Coordinates of N, CA and C in Angstrom, one line a residue:
Q9 N 8.1 86.2 149.5 CA 8.2 85.3 148.3 C 8.6 83.9 148.7
V10 N 9.2 83.8 149.9 CA 9.6 82.5 150.4 C 9.4 82.5 151.9
Q11 N 8.9 81.4 152.5 CA 8.7 81.3 153.9 C 9.7 80.2 154.4
L12 N 10.3 80.6 155.5 CA 11.3 79.7 156.1 C 10.9 79.4 157.5
V13 N 10.9 78.1 157.9 CA 10.4 77.6 159.2 C 11.6 76.8 159.8
E14 N 12.0 77.3 160.9 CA 13.2 76.6 161.6 C 12.7 75.7 162.7
S15 N 13.6 74.7 162.9 CA 13.4 73.8 164.0 C 14.8 73.3 164.4
G16 N 14.9 72.8 165.7 CA 16.1 72.2 166.2 C 16.9 72.9 167.3
G17 N 16.4 74.1 167.7 CA 17.0 74.8 168.8 C 16.7 74.1 170.1
G18 N 17.3 74.6 171.2 CA 17.1 74.1 172.5 C 18.2 74.4 173.4
L19 N 18.2 73.7 174.5 CA 19.2 73.8 175.6 C 20.2 72.6 175.5
V20 N 21.5 72.8 175.5 CA 22.4 71.7 175.5 C 23.6 72.1 176.4
Q21 N 24.3 71.1 176.8 CA 25.5 71.3 177.6 C 26.7 71.6 176.7
A22 N 27.7 72.3 177.2 CA 28.9 72.5 176.5 C 29.5 71.2 176.0
G23 N 30.0 71.2 174.8 CA 30.5 70.0 174.1 C 29.5 69.2 173.4
G24 N 28.2 69.5 173.5 CA 27.1 68.8 172.9 C 26.9 69.3 171.4
S25 N 25.9 68.7 170.8 CA 25.6 69.0 169.4 C 24.1 69.3 169.2
L26 N 23.8 70.1 168.2 CA 22.4 70.3 167.8 C 22.4 70.4 166.3
R27 N 21.3 70.0 165.7 CA 21.1 70.1 164.3 C 19.9 71.0 164.1
H28 N 20.1 72.1 163.4 CA 19.0 73.0 163.0 C 18.6 72.7 161.6
S29 N 17.3 72.7 161.4 CA 16.7 72.6 160.0 C 15.9 73.8 159.7
C30 N 15.9 74.1 158.4 CA 15.2 75.3 157.9 C 14.4 74.8 156.6
A31 N 13.1 74.7 156.7 CA 12.3 74.2 155.6 C 11.7 75.4 154.9
A32 N 11.8 75.4 153.6 CA 11.3 76.5 152.8 C 10.1 76.1 152.0
S33 N 9.2 77.1 151.8 CA 8.0 77.0 150.9 C 7.8 78.2 150.2
G34 N 7.0 78.2 149.1 CA 6.6 79.3 148.4 C 7.3 79.6 147.1
R35 N 8.5 79.1 147.0 CA 9.3 79.3 145.8 C 10.2 78.1 145.6
T36 N 10.8 78.0 144.4 CA 11.8 76.9 144.2 C 13.0 77.1 145.0
F37 N 13.3 76.2 145.9 CA 14.3 76.4 146.9 C 15.7 76.5 146.2
S38 N 15.9 75.7 145.1 CA 17.2 75.8 144.5 C 17.5 77.1 143.8
S39 N 16.6 78.0 143.8 CA 16.8 79.4 143.3 C 17.6 80.3 144.2
Y40 N 17.7 79.9 145.5 CA 18.2 80.7 146.6 C 19.5 80.2 147.2
A41 N 20.5 81.1 147.3 CA 21.5 80.9 148.2 C 21.0 81.1 149.7
T42 N 21.5 80.3 150.6 CA 21.0 80.3 152.0 C 22.1 80.5 152.9
G43 N 21.8 81.0 154.1 CA 22.8 81.2 155.1 C 22.2 81.1 156.5
W44 N 23.1 81.1 157.5 CA 22.7 81.1 158.9 C 23.3 82.3 159.6
V45 N 22.6 83.0 160.4 CA 23.0 84.2 161.2 C 22.6 84.0 162.6
R46 N 23.3 84.5 163.6 CA 23.0 84.5 165.0 C 23.1 85.8 165.6
Q47 N 22.3 86.0 166.7 CA 22.4 87.3 167.4 C 22.4 86.9 168.9
A48 N 23.5 87.2 169.6 CA 23.6 87.0 171.0 C 23.1 88.3 171.7
P49 N 22.7 88.1 173.0 CA 22.3 89.3 173.8 C 23.3 90.4 173.8
G50 N 22.8 91.6 173.4 CA 23.7 92.8 173.4 C 24.6 92.9 172.3
K51 N 24.5 92.0 171.3 CA 25.4 92.0 170.2 C 24.6 92.1 168.9
G52 N 25.3 92.5 167.8 CA 24.7 92.6 166.5 C 24.7 91.2 165.9
C53 N 24.1 91.2 164.7 CA 24.0 89.9 163.9 C 25.4 89.5 163.5
E54 N 25.7 88.2 163.7 CA 26.9 87.6 163.2 C 26.6 86.6 162.1
F55 N 27.2 86.8 160.9 CA 27.0 86.0 159.8 C 27.8 84.7 160.0
L56 N 27.2 83.5 160.0 CA 27.9 82.3 160.4 C 28.3 81.5 159.2
A57 N 27.4 81.3 158.3 CA 27.7 80.3 157.2 C 26.8 80.6 156.0
A58 N 27.2 80.2 154.8 CA 26.4 80.3 153.6 C 26.6 79.1 152.7
I59 N 25.7 78.8 151.9 CA 25.8 77.8 150.9 C 25.2 78.2 149.6
S60 N 25.8 77.9 148.5 CA 25.4 78.4 147.2 C 24.1 77.6 146.8
K61 N 23.5 78.0 145.7 CA 22.2 77.4 145.3 C 22.3 75.9 145.1
S62 N 23.4 75.5 144.5 CA 23.6 74.0 144.2 C 24.2 73.3 145.4
G63 N 24.7 74.0 146.4 CA 25.4 73.4 147.4 C 26.9 73.1 147.2
A64 N 27.4 73.6 146.0 CA 28.7 73.3 145.7 C 29.7 74.1 146.5
N65 N 29.3 75.3 147.0 CA 30.2 76.2 147.7 C 29.7 76.5 149.0
T66 N 30.6 76.6 150.0 CA 30.2 76.9 151.4 C 31.1 78.0 151.9
Y67 N 30.6 78.7 152.9 CA 31.4 79.7 153.6 C 31.2 79.6 155.1
Y68 N 32.2 79.8 155.9 CA 32.0 79.8 157.4 C 32.8 80.9 158.0
A69 N 32.2 81.5 159.0 CA 32.9 82.5 159.8 C 34.0 81.8 160.6
D70 N 35.1 82.5 161.0 CA 36.1 81.9 161.7 C 35.7 81.3 163.1
S71 N 34.7 82.0 163.7 CA 34.2 81.6 165.0 C 33.6 80.2 165.0
V72 N 33.1 79.7 163.9 CA 32.5 78.4 163.8 C 33.1 77.4 162.9
K73 N 34.1 77.8 162.1 CA 34.7 76.9 161.2 C 35.3 75.7 161.9
G74 N 35.1 74.6 161.3 CA 35.6 73.3 162.0 C 34.6 72.7 163.0
R75 N 33.6 73.5 163.4 CA 32.6 73.0 164.4 C 31.2 72.9 163.8
F76 N 30.9 73.8 162.9 CA 29.6 73.9 162.3 C 29.7 73.5 160.8
T77 N 28.6 72.9 160.3 CA 28.5 72.5 158.9 C 27.2 72.9 158.4
I78 N 27.2 73.6 157.3 CA 26.0 73.9 156.6 C 25.8 73.0 155.4
S79 N 24.6 72.6 155.1 CA 24.3 71.7 154.0 C 22.9 72.0 153.5
R80 N 22.6 71.5 152.4 CA 21.2 71.6 151.9 C 20.8 70.4 151.1
D81 N 19.5 70.2 151.1 CA 18.9 69.1 150.3 C 17.8 69.8 149.5
N82 N 18.1 70.2 148.2 CA 17.1 70.9 147.4 C 15.8 70.1 147.1
A83 N 16.0 68.7 147.1 CA 14.8 67.9 146.9 C 13.8 68.0 148.0
K84 N 14.3 68.3 149.2 CA 13.5 68.5 150.4 C 13.2 69.9 150.8
N85 N 13.7 70.8 150.0 CA 13.6 72.3 150.2 C 14.1 72.6 151.6
T86 N 15.2 72.1 152.0 CA 15.7 72.2 153.4 C 17.1 72.6 153.4
V87 N 17.5 73.5 154.3 CA 18.9 73.7 154.6 C 19.2 73.4 156.1
Y88 N 20.4 72.9 156.4 CA 20.7 72.4 157.7 C 21.9 73.1 158.3
L89 N 22.0 73.2 159.6 CA 23.2 73.7 160.2 C 23.5 72.6 161.4
Q90 N 24.5 71.8 161.2 CA 24.9 70.9 162.2 C 26.0 71.6 163.1
M91 N 25.7 71.7 164.3 CA 26.5 72.4 165.3 C 27.1 71.4 166.3
N92 N 28.4 71.3 166.3 CA 29.1 70.3 167.1 C 30.0 71.1 168.1
S93 N 30.5 70.5 169.1 CA 31.4 71.1 170.1 C 30.9 72.4 170.6
L94 N 29.7 72.5 171.0 CA 29.1 73.8 171.3 C 29.7 74.4 172.6
K95 N 29.8 75.7 172.6 CA 30.4 76.4 173.7 C 29.4 77.4 174.2
P96 N 29.5 77.8 175.5 CA 28.6 78.8 176.0 C 28.5 80.1 175.2
D97 N 29.6 80.5 174.5 CA 29.6 81.6 173.6 C 28.7 81.5 172.4
D98 N 28.3 80.2 172.1 CA 27.4 80.0 171.0 C 25.9 80.3 171.4
T99 N 25.7 80.6 172.6 CA 24.3 81.0 173.0 C 23.8 82.2 172.3
A100 N 22.7 82.0 171.6 CA 22.2 83.1 170.7 C 20.9 82.7 170.1
V101 N 20.2 83.6 169.4 CA 19.1 83.3 168.6 C 19.6 83.0 167.2
Y102 N 19.3 81.9 166.6 CA 19.8 81.5 165.3 C 18.7 81.7 164.3
Y103 N 19.1 82.2 163.1 CA 18.2 82.5 162.0 C 18.7 81.9 160.7
C104 N 17.8 81.2 160.0 CA 18.2 80.9 158.6 C 17.7 82.0 157.7
A105 N 18.3 82.1 156.6 CA 18.0 83.2 155.7 C 18.2 82.8 154.2
A106 N 17.5 83.4 153.3 CA 17.6 83.2 151.9 C 17.8 84.5 151.2
D107 N 18.6 84.5 150.1 CA 18.8 85.7 149.4 C 17.6 86.0 148.4
A108 N 17.7 87.0 147.6 CA 16.6 87.3 146.6 C 16.6 86.5 145.4
G109 N 17.6 85.6 145.3 CA 17.6 84.6 144.2 C 18.5 84.9 143.0
G110 N 19.1 86.1 143.0 CA 19.9 86.5 141.9 C 21.3 87.0 142.3
T111 N 21.7 86.9 143.5 CA 23.0 87.4 143.9 C 24.1 86.4 143.5
T112 N 25.3 87.0 143.3 CA 26.5 86.2 143.0 C 26.9 85.5 144.3
W113 N 27.8 84.5 144.1 CA 28.3 83.8 145.3 C 29.1 84.7 146.2
S114 N 29.9 85.6 145.6 CA 30.6 86.6 146.4 C 29.7 87.4 147.3
V115 N 28.6 87.9 146.8 CA 27.7 88.7 147.6 C 27.0 87.8 148.6
A116 N 26.7 86.5 148.2 CA 25.9 85.6 149.1 C 26.7 85.2 150.3
R117 N 28.0 85.6 150.4 CA 28.8 85.3 151.6 C 28.8 86.5 152.6
T118 N 27.9 87.5 152.3 CA 27.8 88.6 153.2 C 26.3 88.8 153.7
L119 N 26.2 89.4 154.8 CA 24.9 89.5 155.5 C 23.9 90.3 154.6
V120 N 24.4 91.3 153.9 CA 23.5 92.2 153.1 C 22.7 91.5 152.0
A121 N 23.2 90.3 151.6 CA 22.5 89.6 150.5 C 21.2 89.0 150.9
Y122 N 20.9 88.9 152.2 CA 19.8 88.1 152.6 C 18.5 88.9 152.9
H123 N 17.4 88.5 152.3 CA 16.1 89.3 152.5 C 15.0 88.5 153.1
Y124 N 15.1 87.2 153.2 CA 14.1 86.3 153.7 C 14.6 85.6 154.9
W125 N 13.8 85.6 156.0 CA 14.3 85.1 157.3 C 13.4 84.1 157.9
G126 N 14.0 83.1 158.6 CA 13.2 82.3 159.5 C 12.8 83.0 160.7
Q127 N 12.0 82.3 161.6 CA 11.4 83.0 162.7 C 12.4 83.2 163.9
G128 N 13.6 82.5 163.8 CA 14.6 82.5 164.9 C 14.3 81.4 165.9
T129 N 15.4 80.8 166.3 CA 15.3 79.7 167.3 C 16.4 79.9 168.4
Q130 N 16.0 79.9 169.6 CA 17.0 80.1 170.7 C 17.8 78.8 170.9
V131 N 19.1 79.0 171.0 CA 20.1 78.0 171.4 C 20.8 78.5 172.6
T132 N 20.7 77.7 173.7 CA 21.4 78.0 174.9 C 22.3 76.9 175.3
V133 N 23.6 77.2 175.5 CA 24.6 76.3 175.8 C 25.1 76.5 177.2
S134 N 24.9 75.6 178.1 CA 25.2 75.7 179.5 C 26.6 75.1 179.7
S135 N 27.3 75.6 180.8 CA 28.6 75.1 181.1 C 28.6 73.9 182.0

């Protein structure tokens, strides 16, 4: 029901920054809470951040709080993840995601809420 296309991954040195973008099509973007998830080699999915439909509320995992910022521009149908002070442990495949459109904010802060996914983008942080 919604297609998410990611851009902005790549290779950076420790301490550097990247901005990920996730552009949506197919549905009214403002109907969806959105989030970012990552999966490192040999590990499960880690829920990183979420933002409510209007952008009024945000959530961050402790591992990225203070370094990563999630934002959205509903007029552009785009959600962003600004990643600063990157560490080698941030190396992972990053995915943007959208919920089904009807979840509460409490549920939207959990991985189970998300049904639509971007293609995934590799982020590699070298030392």
